[in-house]
Short mmCIF file of N, CA and C and ligand atoms in Angstrom, two decimals:
data_model
loop_
_atom_site.label_atom_id
_atom_site.label_comp_id
_atom_site.label_asym_id
_atom_site.label_seq_id
_atom_site.Cartn_x
_atom_site.Cartn_y
_atom_site.Cartn_z
N MET C 125 65.95 196.33 388.13
CA MET C 125 66.08 196.11 386.78
C MET C 125 65.37 197.00 385.81
N ALA C 126 65.86 197.03 384.58
CA ALA C 126 65.16 197.90 383.64
C ALA C 126 65.87 198.15 382.28
N SER C 127 65.03 197.55 381.20
CA SER C 127 65.80 197.95 379.90
C SER C 127 65.65 199.10 379.64
N ARG C 128 66.77 199.72 378.82
CA ARG C 128 67.02 200.98 378.76
C ARG C 128 66.85 201.47 377.07
N GLU C 129 66.55 202.46 376.86
CA GLU C 129 66.68 202.72 375.31
C GLU C 129 67.96 202.87 374.77
N VAL C 130 68.02 202.08 373.60
CA VAL C 130 69.39 201.95 372.91
C VAL C 130 69.44 203.24 372.00
N LEU C 131 70.45 203.89 371.87
CA LEU C 131 70.43 205.37 371.07
C LEU C 131 70.86 204.55 369.65
N ARG C 132 70.43 205.01 368.64
CA ARG C 132 70.62 204.90 367.33
C ARG C 132 71.48 205.54 366.46
N MET C 133 72.00 205.01 365.39
CA MET C 133 73.11 205.64 364.81
C MET C 133 72.63 207.14 364.23
N GLY C 134 73.65 208.19 364.68
CA GLY C 134 72.95 209.49 364.27
C GLY C 134 73.29 210.22 365.63
N ASP C 135 73.20 209.58 366.61
CA ASP C 135 72.95 210.16 368.15
C ASP C 135 74.50 210.51 368.32
N SER C 136 74.87 211.70 368.62
CA SER C 136 76.53 211.85 368.70
C SER C 136 76.87 211.41 370.00
N ARG C 137 76.14 210.69 371.00
CA ARG C 137 76.70 210.22 372.32
C ARG C 137 77.08 208.82 371.91
N LEU C 138 77.07 208.18 370.41
CA LEU C 138 77.59 206.87 370.01
C LEU C 138 79.01 207.18 369.45
N LEU C 139 79.42 208.60 369.34
CA LEU C 139 80.54 208.87 368.85
C LEU C 139 81.46 209.22 369.68
N ARG C 140 81.25 209.34 370.79
CA ARG C 140 82.29 209.86 371.84
C ARG C 140 83.44 208.75 372.17
N ILE C 141 84.64 208.80 372.88
CA ILE C 141 85.37 208.14 373.38
C ILE C 141 85.18 207.89 374.95
N ALA C 142 84.88 206.83 375.01
CA ALA C 142 84.28 206.42 376.65
C ALA C 142 85.64 206.28 377.45
N GLU C 143 85.16 206.79 378.68
CA GLU C 143 85.91 206.89 379.92
C GLU C 143 86.23 205.56 380.57
N GLU C 144 87.76 205.67 381.00
CA GLU C 144 87.86 204.20 381.89
C GLU C 144 86.76 204.30 383.12
N VAL C 145 86.56 203.12 383.58
CA VAL C 145 86.42 202.57 384.89
C VAL C 145 87.34 202.88 385.72
N THR C 146 87.08 203.41 387.01
CA THR C 146 88.31 203.73 388.21
C THR C 146 87.61 202.92 389.12
N GLU C 147 86.53 202.82 389.34
CA GLU C 147 86.11 202.28 390.86
C GLU C 147 85.38 200.88 390.67
N PHE C 148 85.60 199.73 391.07
CA PHE C 148 84.94 198.38 390.55
C PHE C 148 84.47 198.09 391.79
N ASN C 149 83.26 196.89 391.52
CA ASN C 149 82.62 196.17 392.58
C ASN C 149 81.45 197.61 393.52
N THR C 150 80.96 198.30 392.75
CA THR C 150 80.13 199.56 393.32
C THR C 150 78.78 199.40 392.89
N PRO C 151 77.90 199.88 393.68
CA PRO C 151 76.42 199.83 393.30
C PRO C 151 76.04 200.34 392.06
N GLU C 152 76.84 201.54 391.76
CA GLU C 152 76.47 202.34 390.47
C GLU C 152 76.82 201.19 389.30
N LEU C 153 77.98 200.72 389.37
CA LEU C 153 78.65 199.58 388.42
C LEU C 153 77.59 198.33 388.35
N HIS C 154 77.20 197.71 389.39
CA HIS C 154 76.26 196.70 389.35
C HIS C 154 75.06 197.23 388.81
N ALA C 155 74.58 198.36 388.98
CA ALA C 155 73.10 198.55 388.57
C ALA C 155 73.26 199.13 386.92
N LEU C 156 74.40 199.42 386.39
CA LEU C 156 74.49 199.60 385.32
C LEU C 156 74.78 198.22 384.23
N LEU C 157 75.49 197.46 384.81
CA LEU C 157 75.43 195.87 384.28
C LEU C 157 74.31 195.53 384.42
N GLN C 158 73.33 195.34 385.56
CA GLN C 158 72.03 194.85 385.26
C GLN C 158 71.32 195.49 384.30
N ASP C 159 71.40 196.92 384.22
CA ASP C 159 70.53 197.30 383.01
C ASP C 159 71.01 196.86 381.74
N MET C 160 72.28 197.02 381.64
CA MET C 160 72.84 196.41 380.35
C MET C 160 72.39 195.33 379.59
N ARG C 161 72.60 194.24 380.82
CA ARG C 161 71.90 192.69 380.62
C ARG C 161 70.17 192.65 380.32
N ASP C 162 69.80 193.37 381.12
CA ASP C 162 68.03 193.78 380.60
C ASP C 162 67.94 193.97 379.31
N THR C 163 68.71 195.13 378.90
CA THR C 163 68.43 195.77 377.69
C THR C 163 68.73 194.67 376.49
N MET C 164 69.96 194.14 376.69
CA MET C 164 70.66 193.31 375.63
C MET C 164 69.96 192.01 375.34
N HIS C 165 69.18 191.54 376.71
CA HIS C 165 68.22 190.22 376.42
C HIS C 165 67.00 190.47 375.95
N ALA C 166 66.21 192.05 376.27
CA ALA C 166 65.29 192.29 375.89
C ALA C 166 65.17 192.44 374.38
N MET C 167 66.12 192.90 373.66
CA MET C 167 66.39 193.16 372.23
C MET C 167 67.22 192.00 371.60
N ASN C 168 67.64 190.63 372.45
CA ASN C 168 68.11 189.52 371.93
C ASN C 168 69.38 189.86 371.24
N GLY C 169 70.29 190.50 371.84
CA GLY C 169 71.24 191.12 371.34
C GLY C 169 72.32 190.01 371.87
N VAL C 170 73.94 189.89 371.03
CA VAL C 170 74.73 189.20 371.49
C VAL C 170 75.87 189.90 372.50
N GLY C 171 75.51 191.62 372.08
CA GLY C 171 76.60 192.05 372.93
C GLY C 171 75.83 193.53 373.06
N LEU C 172 76.61 194.54 373.95
CA LEU C 172 76.31 195.89 374.22
C LEU C 172 77.22 196.58 375.02
N ALA C 173 77.24 197.70 374.45
CA ALA C 173 78.14 198.41 374.98
C ALA C 173 77.79 199.62 375.75
N ALA C 174 78.26 200.04 376.99
CA ALA C 174 77.67 201.03 377.95
C ALA C 174 77.41 202.40 376.99
N PRO C 175 78.23 202.58 376.36
CA PRO C 175 77.42 204.14 375.34
C PRO C 175 76.42 204.06 374.53
N GLN C 176 76.07 202.69 374.36
CA GLN C 176 74.78 202.41 373.59
C GLN C 176 73.82 202.77 374.48
N ILE C 177 73.72 202.81 375.80
CA ILE C 177 72.67 203.36 376.49
C ILE C 177 72.95 204.67 377.27
N GLY C 178 73.80 205.37 376.42
CA GLY C 178 74.29 206.54 376.66
C GLY C 178 74.85 206.88 378.04
N VAL C 179 75.59 205.84 378.30
CA VAL C 179 76.44 205.89 379.70
C VAL C 179 77.93 205.72 379.04
N ASN C 180 78.70 206.73 379.44
CA ASN C 180 80.13 206.95 378.55
C ASN C 180 80.96 206.40 379.22
N LEU C 181 81.16 204.88 379.50
CA LEU C 181 82.11 204.45 380.06
C LEU C 181 82.69 203.30 379.28
N ARG C 182 83.89 202.71 379.57
CA ARG C 182 84.60 201.77 378.97
C ARG C 182 83.88 200.17 379.64
N VAL C 183 82.82 200.09 379.31
CA VAL C 183 82.18 198.78 379.91
C VAL C 183 81.42 198.38 378.53
N VAL C 184 81.85 196.81 378.41
CA VAL C 184 80.89 196.15 377.20
C VAL C 184 80.27 194.50 378.23
N ILE C 185 79.53 194.19 377.61
CA ILE C 185 78.80 192.51 377.87
C ILE C 185 78.68 191.79 376.61
N PHE C 186 78.89 190.84 376.82
CA PHE C 186 78.45 189.88 375.35
C PHE C 186 78.33 188.37 376.01
N GLU C 187 77.35 187.73 375.24
CA GLU C 187 77.15 186.37 375.54
C GLU C 187 76.45 185.70 374.32
N VAL C 188 77.16 184.59 374.16
CA VAL C 188 76.23 183.95 372.71
C VAL C 188 75.98 182.61 373.34
N SER C 189 74.84 182.42 373.33
CA SER C 189 74.60 180.74 373.54
C SER C 189 72.91 180.42 372.60
N ALA C 190 73.54 179.83 371.68
CA ALA C 190 72.41 179.44 370.98
C ALA C 190 71.31 180.45 370.54
N ASN C 191 71.89 181.66 370.18
CA ASN C 191 71.29 182.83 369.78
C ASN C 191 70.45 182.49 368.35
N PRO C 192 69.08 182.74 368.47
CA PRO C 192 68.41 182.41 367.14
C PRO C 192 68.80 183.13 365.90
N ARG C 193 69.26 184.63 366.32
CA ARG C 193 69.42 185.35 365.17
C ARG C 193 71.18 184.74 364.70
N TYR C 194 71.80 183.87 365.24
CA TYR C 194 73.14 183.65 365.06
C TYR C 194 73.38 182.05 365.04
N PRO C 195 72.33 181.65 364.22
CA PRO C 195 72.48 180.14 364.53
C PRO C 195 73.83 179.40 364.26
N GLU C 196 74.46 179.75 363.51
CA GLU C 196 76.11 179.49 363.35
C GLU C 196 76.91 179.40 363.99
N ALA C 197 76.76 180.48 364.76
CA ALA C 197 77.79 180.98 365.77
C ALA C 197 78.09 180.13 367.07
N GLU C 198 79.16 179.97 367.57
CA GLU C 198 80.01 179.19 368.48
C GLU C 198 79.43 179.99 369.71
N ALA C 199 79.33 179.11 370.66
CA ALA C 199 78.90 179.98 371.85
C ALA C 199 80.32 180.80 372.67
N VAL C 200 79.54 181.84 373.13
CA VAL C 200 80.67 182.79 373.76
C VAL C 200 80.29 182.76 375.33
N PRO C 201 81.29 182.84 375.99
CA PRO C 201 80.89 182.84 377.14
C PRO C 201 80.24 184.08 377.96
N GLN C 202 79.11 184.02 378.82
CA GLN C 202 78.80 185.38 379.32
C GLN C 202 79.69 186.44 380.02
N THR C 203 80.07 187.47 379.20
CA THR C 203 81.35 188.09 379.93
C THR C 203 81.14 189.57 380.19
N VAL C 204 81.62 190.29 381.26
CA VAL C 204 81.57 191.45 381.46
C VAL C 204 82.91 191.86 381.51
N LEU C 205 83.43 193.04 380.32
CA LEU C 205 84.45 193.15 380.29
C LEU C 205 84.80 194.70 380.29
N ILE C 206 85.52 194.97 381.12
CA ILE C 206 85.83 196.62 381.36
C ILE C 206 87.35 197.30 381.12
N ASN C 207 87.09 198.36 380.80
CA ASN C 207 88.29 198.88 380.29
C ASN C 207 89.59 197.65 379.50
N PRO C 208 88.91 197.40 378.42
CA PRO C 208 89.38 196.39 377.32
C PRO C 208 90.84 196.83 376.62
N LYS C 209 91.52 196.18 376.72
CA LYS C 209 92.73 196.38 375.68
C LYS C 209 92.98 195.04 374.84
N LEU C 210 92.77 195.23 373.31
CA LEU C 210 92.96 194.36 372.51
C LEU C 210 94.13 194.43 371.66
N THR C 211 94.65 193.02 371.62
CA THR C 211 96.02 192.75 370.86
C THR C 211 95.69 191.91 369.47
N PHE C 212 95.82 192.07 368.42
CA PHE C 212 95.42 191.40 367.32
C PHE C 212 96.83 190.45 366.92
N LEU C 213 96.17 189.67 366.72
CA LEU C 213 97.27 188.27 366.54
C LEU C 213 97.17 187.81 365.18
N LYS C 214 98.70 187.78 364.41
CA LYS C 214 98.77 187.55 363.39
C LYS C 214 98.35 188.17 362.09
N GLY C 215 97.43 189.28 362.45
CA GLY C 215 97.17 189.93 361.35
C GLY C 215 96.04 189.92 360.19
N ARG C 216 95.61 188.64 360.49
CA ARG C 216 94.59 188.04 359.39
C ARG C 216 93.14 188.87 359.70
N LYS C 217 92.52 189.08 358.63
CA LYS C 217 91.13 189.35 358.91
C LYS C 217 90.08 188.69 357.78
N GLU C 218 89.14 188.35 358.25
CA GLU C 218 87.89 187.92 357.56
C GLU C 218 86.71 188.52 357.71
N GLU C 219 85.93 188.10 356.65
CA GLU C 219 84.61 189.17 356.47
C GLU C 219 83.69 188.45 356.73
N ASP C 220 82.74 189.03 357.41
CA ASP C 220 81.22 188.41 357.66
C ASP C 220 80.25 189.26 358.14
N TRP C 221 78.99 188.73 358.26
CA TRP C 221 77.69 189.97 358.41
C TRP C 221 77.89 190.24 359.78
N GLU C 222 77.35 191.72 360.02
CA GLU C 222 77.18 191.97 361.07
C GLU C 222 76.17 192.54 361.34
N GLY C 223 75.54 192.73 362.57
CA GLY C 223 74.27 193.89 363.01
C GLY C 223 74.48 194.66 364.09
N CYS C 224 73.74 195.53 364.39
CA CYS C 224 74.11 196.03 365.87
C CYS C 224 72.49 196.89 366.29
N LEU C 225 72.24 196.68 367.83
CA LEU C 225 71.32 197.32 368.18
C LEU C 225 71.03 198.79 368.00
N SER C 226 72.11 199.45 367.84
CA SER C 226 71.94 201.03 367.29
C SER C 226 71.73 201.09 365.78
N VAL C 227 71.94 199.98 365.05
CA VAL C 227 71.48 200.07 363.53
C VAL C 227 70.34 199.15 363.23
N PRO C 228 69.34 199.41 363.85
CA PRO C 228 68.28 198.20 363.70
C PRO C 228 67.80 198.13 362.18
N GLY C 229 67.54 196.78 361.97
CA GLY C 229 66.77 196.48 360.71
C GLY C 229 68.05 196.30 359.69
N MET C 230 69.54 196.53 359.73
CA MET C 230 70.55 196.39 358.75
C MET C 230 71.63 195.48 359.16
N ARG C 231 72.49 195.17 357.95
CA ARG C 231 73.40 194.38 358.26
C ARG C 231 74.51 194.69 357.41
N GLY C 232 75.55 194.48 357.66
CA GLY C 232 76.88 194.77 356.83
C GLY C 232 77.78 193.87 356.79
N MET C 233 78.78 193.84 355.74
CA MET C 233 79.95 192.90 355.49
C MET C 233 81.06 193.38 356.10
N VAL C 234 81.68 193.03 357.25
CA VAL C 234 82.75 193.94 358.09
C VAL C 234 84.07 192.77 358.40
N PRO C 235 85.24 193.30 357.68
CA PRO C 235 86.20 192.58 357.93
C PRO C 235 86.69 192.99 359.38
N ARG C 236 87.15 191.61 360.15
CA ARG C 236 87.45 191.85 361.38
C ARG C 236 88.81 190.68 361.76
N TYR C 237 89.51 191.01 362.58
CA TYR C 237 90.62 189.99 362.97
C TYR C 237 90.13 189.07 363.12
N VAL C 238 90.62 187.88 362.54
CA VAL C 238 90.48 186.45 363.32
C VAL C 238 90.72 186.07 364.43
N ASN C 239 91.97 186.37 365.07
CA ASN C 239 92.33 185.79 366.14
C ASN C 239 92.90 186.98 367.14
N LEU C 240 92.53 187.25 368.20
CA LEU C 240 92.41 188.13 369.01
C LEU C 240 93.02 187.76 370.79
N ARG C 241 93.72 188.46 371.28
CA ARG C 241 93.85 188.33 372.68
C ARG C 241 93.42 189.94 373.16
N TYR C 242 92.45 189.50 374.12
CA TYR C 242 91.84 190.47 375.00
C TYR C 242 91.87 190.72 376.52
N THR C 243 92.33 191.67 377.11
CA THR C 243 92.65 191.79 378.54
C THR C 243 91.44 192.97 378.95
N GLY C 244 91.51 192.99 380.51
CA GLY C 244 90.50 193.71 380.88
C GLY C 244 90.00 193.81 382.55
N PHE C 245 88.88 193.97 382.79
CA PHE C 245 88.35 193.47 384.22
C PHE C 245 87.01 193.05 384.50
N ASN C 246 86.61 192.45 385.06
CA ASN C 246 85.30 192.12 385.41
C ASN C 246 84.72 193.06 386.28
N GLU C 247 83.38 193.26 386.81
CA GLU C 247 82.86 194.25 387.52
C GLU C 247 83.05 194.24 388.97
N LEU C 248 84.18 193.05 389.31
CA LEU C 248 84.72 192.84 390.76
C LEU C 248 86.43 193.42 390.86
N GLY C 249 86.78 193.77 389.38
CA GLY C 249 88.07 194.37 389.21
C GLY C 249 88.85 193.02 389.01
N GLU C 250 88.46 191.88 388.76
CA GLU C 250 89.29 190.62 388.39
C GLU C 250 89.81 190.58 387.16
N LYS C 251 91.09 190.56 386.94
CA LYS C 251 91.64 190.49 385.33
C LYS C 251 91.06 189.13 384.70
N ILE C 252 90.83 189.91 383.25
CA ILE C 252 90.55 189.05 382.35
C ILE C 252 91.59 188.99 381.29
N ASP C 253 92.01 187.68 380.71
CA ASP C 253 92.90 187.74 379.90
C ASP C 253 92.66 186.44 379.10
N ARG C 254 92.23 186.67 377.74
CA ARG C 254 91.75 185.67 376.77
C ARG C 254 92.40 185.87 375.60
N THR C 255 92.35 184.33 375.03
CA THR C 255 93.05 184.69 373.41
C THR C 255 92.10 183.68 372.63
N VAL C 256 91.41 184.67 371.87
CA VAL C 256 90.00 183.76 371.20
C VAL C 256 90.08 183.80 369.60
N SER C 257 89.22 183.67 368.84
CA SER C 257 89.08 183.44 367.42
C SER C 257 87.90 183.39 366.87
N ASN C 258 87.86 183.95 365.78
CA ASN C 258 86.58 183.73 365.03
C ASN C 258 85.46 184.57 365.33
N PHE C 259 84.10 183.84 365.74
CA PHE C 259 83.10 185.17 366.18
C PHE C 259 83.16 185.52 367.71
N HIS C 260 83.98 184.74 368.56
CA HIS C 260 84.30 185.44 369.74
C HIS C 260 85.05 186.71 369.60
N ALA C 261 86.02 186.24 368.57
CA ALA C 261 86.88 187.77 368.37
C ALA C 261 85.99 188.66 367.59
N ARG C 262 85.16 188.45 366.80
CA ARG C 262 84.43 189.53 365.97
C ARG C 262 83.62 190.25 367.01
N VAL C 263 82.80 189.81 367.93
CA VAL C 263 81.97 190.29 368.87
C VAL C 263 82.81 191.14 369.53
N VAL C 264 83.84 190.90 370.14
CA VAL C 264 84.71 191.55 371.24
C VAL C 264 85.37 192.84 370.29
N GLN C 265 85.69 192.58 369.05
CA GLN C 265 86.07 193.65 368.29
C GLN C 265 84.73 194.63 367.94
N HIS C 266 83.72 194.28 367.96
CA HIS C 266 82.35 195.08 367.37
C HIS C 266 82.21 196.00 368.80
N GLU C 267 82.12 195.13 369.86
CA GLU C 267 81.79 196.00 371.21
C GLU C 267 82.62 196.78 371.32
N CYS C 268 83.73 196.73 371.40
CA CYS C 268 85.01 197.49 371.97
C CYS C 268 85.24 198.78 371.02
N ASP C 269 84.87 198.60 369.70
CA ASP C 269 84.53 199.91 368.96
C ASP C 269 83.78 200.67 369.46
N HIS C 270 82.44 200.38 370.01
CA HIS C 270 81.49 201.34 370.64
C HIS C 270 82.02 202.30 371.94
N LEU C 271 83.34 201.80 372.19
CA LEU C 271 84.16 202.65 373.00
C LEU C 271 84.93 203.51 372.75
N ASP C 272 85.11 203.67 371.21
CA ASP C 272 86.10 204.53 370.65
C ASP C 272 85.11 205.51 369.60
N GLY C 273 83.59 205.16 369.75
CA GLY C 273 82.86 206.25 368.91
C GLY C 273 82.80 205.35 367.73
N ILE C 274 83.18 204.14 367.64
CA ILE C 274 82.83 203.62 365.89
C ILE C 274 81.95 202.34 365.61
N LEU C 275 81.03 202.90 364.89
CA LEU C 275 80.07 201.82 364.53
C LEU C 275 80.57 200.97 363.46
N TYR C 276 79.96 199.77 363.22
CA TYR C 276 80.23 199.02 362.24
C TYR C 276 80.25 199.52 360.88
N PRO C 277 79.05 200.04 360.61
CA PRO C 277 79.13 200.80 359.11
C PRO C 277 80.66 201.58 358.81
N MET C 278 81.15 202.13 359.60
CA MET C 278 82.61 202.68 359.49
C MET C 278 83.27 201.71 359.03
N ARG C 279 83.15 200.46 359.48
CA ARG C 279 84.24 199.43 359.12
C ARG C 279 84.02 198.78 357.84
N ILE C 280 82.71 198.90 357.44
CA ILE C 280 82.42 198.29 355.79
C ILE C 280 83.24 198.61 354.89
N THR C 281 83.92 197.71 354.31
CA THR C 281 84.89 197.97 352.80
C THR C 281 83.99 198.13 351.63
N ASN C 282 83.41 197.32 351.45
CA ASN C 282 82.56 197.05 350.16
C ASN C 282 80.73 197.30 350.64
N MET C 283 80.67 198.61 350.53
CA MET C 283 79.25 199.17 350.49
C MET C 283 78.35 198.40 350.10
N ARG C 284 78.50 197.81 348.86
CA ARG C 284 77.25 197.28 348.31
C ARG C 284 76.99 196.04 349.27
N LYS C 285 77.65 195.62 349.98
CA LYS C 285 77.24 194.47 350.99
C LYS C 285 76.89 195.20 352.28
N PHE C 286 75.96 196.29 352.17
CA PHE C 286 75.27 196.80 353.29
C PHE C 286 73.87 197.11 353.28
N GLY C 287 73.09 196.56 353.80
CA GLY C 287 71.62 197.05 353.47
C GLY C 287 70.47 196.36 354.62
N TYR C 288 69.31 196.61 354.58
CA TYR C 288 68.12 195.89 355.27
C TYR C 288 68.26 194.45 355.41
N THR C 289 68.23 194.14 356.56
CA THR C 289 68.12 192.32 356.74
C THR C 289 67.22 191.88 355.99
N ASP C 290 65.90 192.67 356.09
CA ASP C 290 64.92 191.64 355.28
C ASP C 290 64.89 191.67 353.80
N ILE C 291 65.96 192.49 353.31
CA ILE C 291 65.97 192.64 351.74
C ILE C 291 67.23 191.52 351.62
N LEU C 292 68.18 191.59 352.44
CA LEU C 292 69.29 190.72 352.36
C LEU C 292 69.15 189.32 352.30
N PHE C 293 68.40 188.95 353.45
CA PHE C 293 68.07 187.77 353.93
C PHE C 293 66.63 187.61 354.01
N PRO C 294 65.86 187.37 352.74
CA PRO C 294 64.40 187.39 352.73
C PRO C 294 63.82 185.84 353.34
N GLY C 295 62.74 185.72 353.94
CA GLY C 295 62.38 184.77 354.65
C GLY C 295 62.93 184.29 355.68
N GLN C 296 64.04 184.93 356.20
CA GLN C 296 64.82 184.20 357.20
C GLN C 296 64.45 185.12 358.65
N ASP C 297 64.57 184.49 359.75
CA ASP C 297 64.25 185.03 360.77
C ASP C 297 65.42 185.28 361.93
N VAL C 298 66.01 186.43 361.28
CA VAL C 298 67.73 186.67 361.37
C VAL C 298 67.53 187.98 362.82
N GLY C 299 66.29 188.50 362.75
CA GLY C 299 66.08 189.44 363.96
C GLY C 299 66.12 190.64 363.27
N ASP C 300 65.94 191.81 364.44
CA ASP C 300 65.88 193.02 364.30
C ASP C 300 67.49 193.78 363.69
N ASP C 301 68.23 193.30 364.24
CA ASP C 301 69.14 194.44 364.30
C ASP C 301 70.55 193.73 363.72
NI1 LIG Y 587 77.10 197.37 367.95
#
């Protein structure tokens, strides 16, 4: 078990297209996922993508269970999602605030599709197929963007709604990322 350093925006490794996982249920994959979980929990994040710890594979994890940083957010089941494919449904987007462990101390207003179907595999190679909406859909879009070298500031359409968390939300304990 090890919490790993999270790469920060500006590091070119965050801009790569990650590669598909070809072998499941391997010691290497389980070790990667344990490091990702330890890192995400140590930083109180809701999600993490493998490229954020410098591993260029299409692997993301996420979970939301009463996270103090997102008190309004609905719970999202603890998920390992590998080689994800996203299908946007109905085409409607909504804006909300996002942060990222690779962009510490900042928040930005990001439009995301509200309704989403995602497919992929867990660490054992078992198929995942879910249709979700709202915060769950937002988290999946954010994490899967990391696999294509996209950080949320690249998705902001109104740069006036991008800033330091403590300035945007004074007096609120919304965390560091
Ligand atoms: Ni992120």
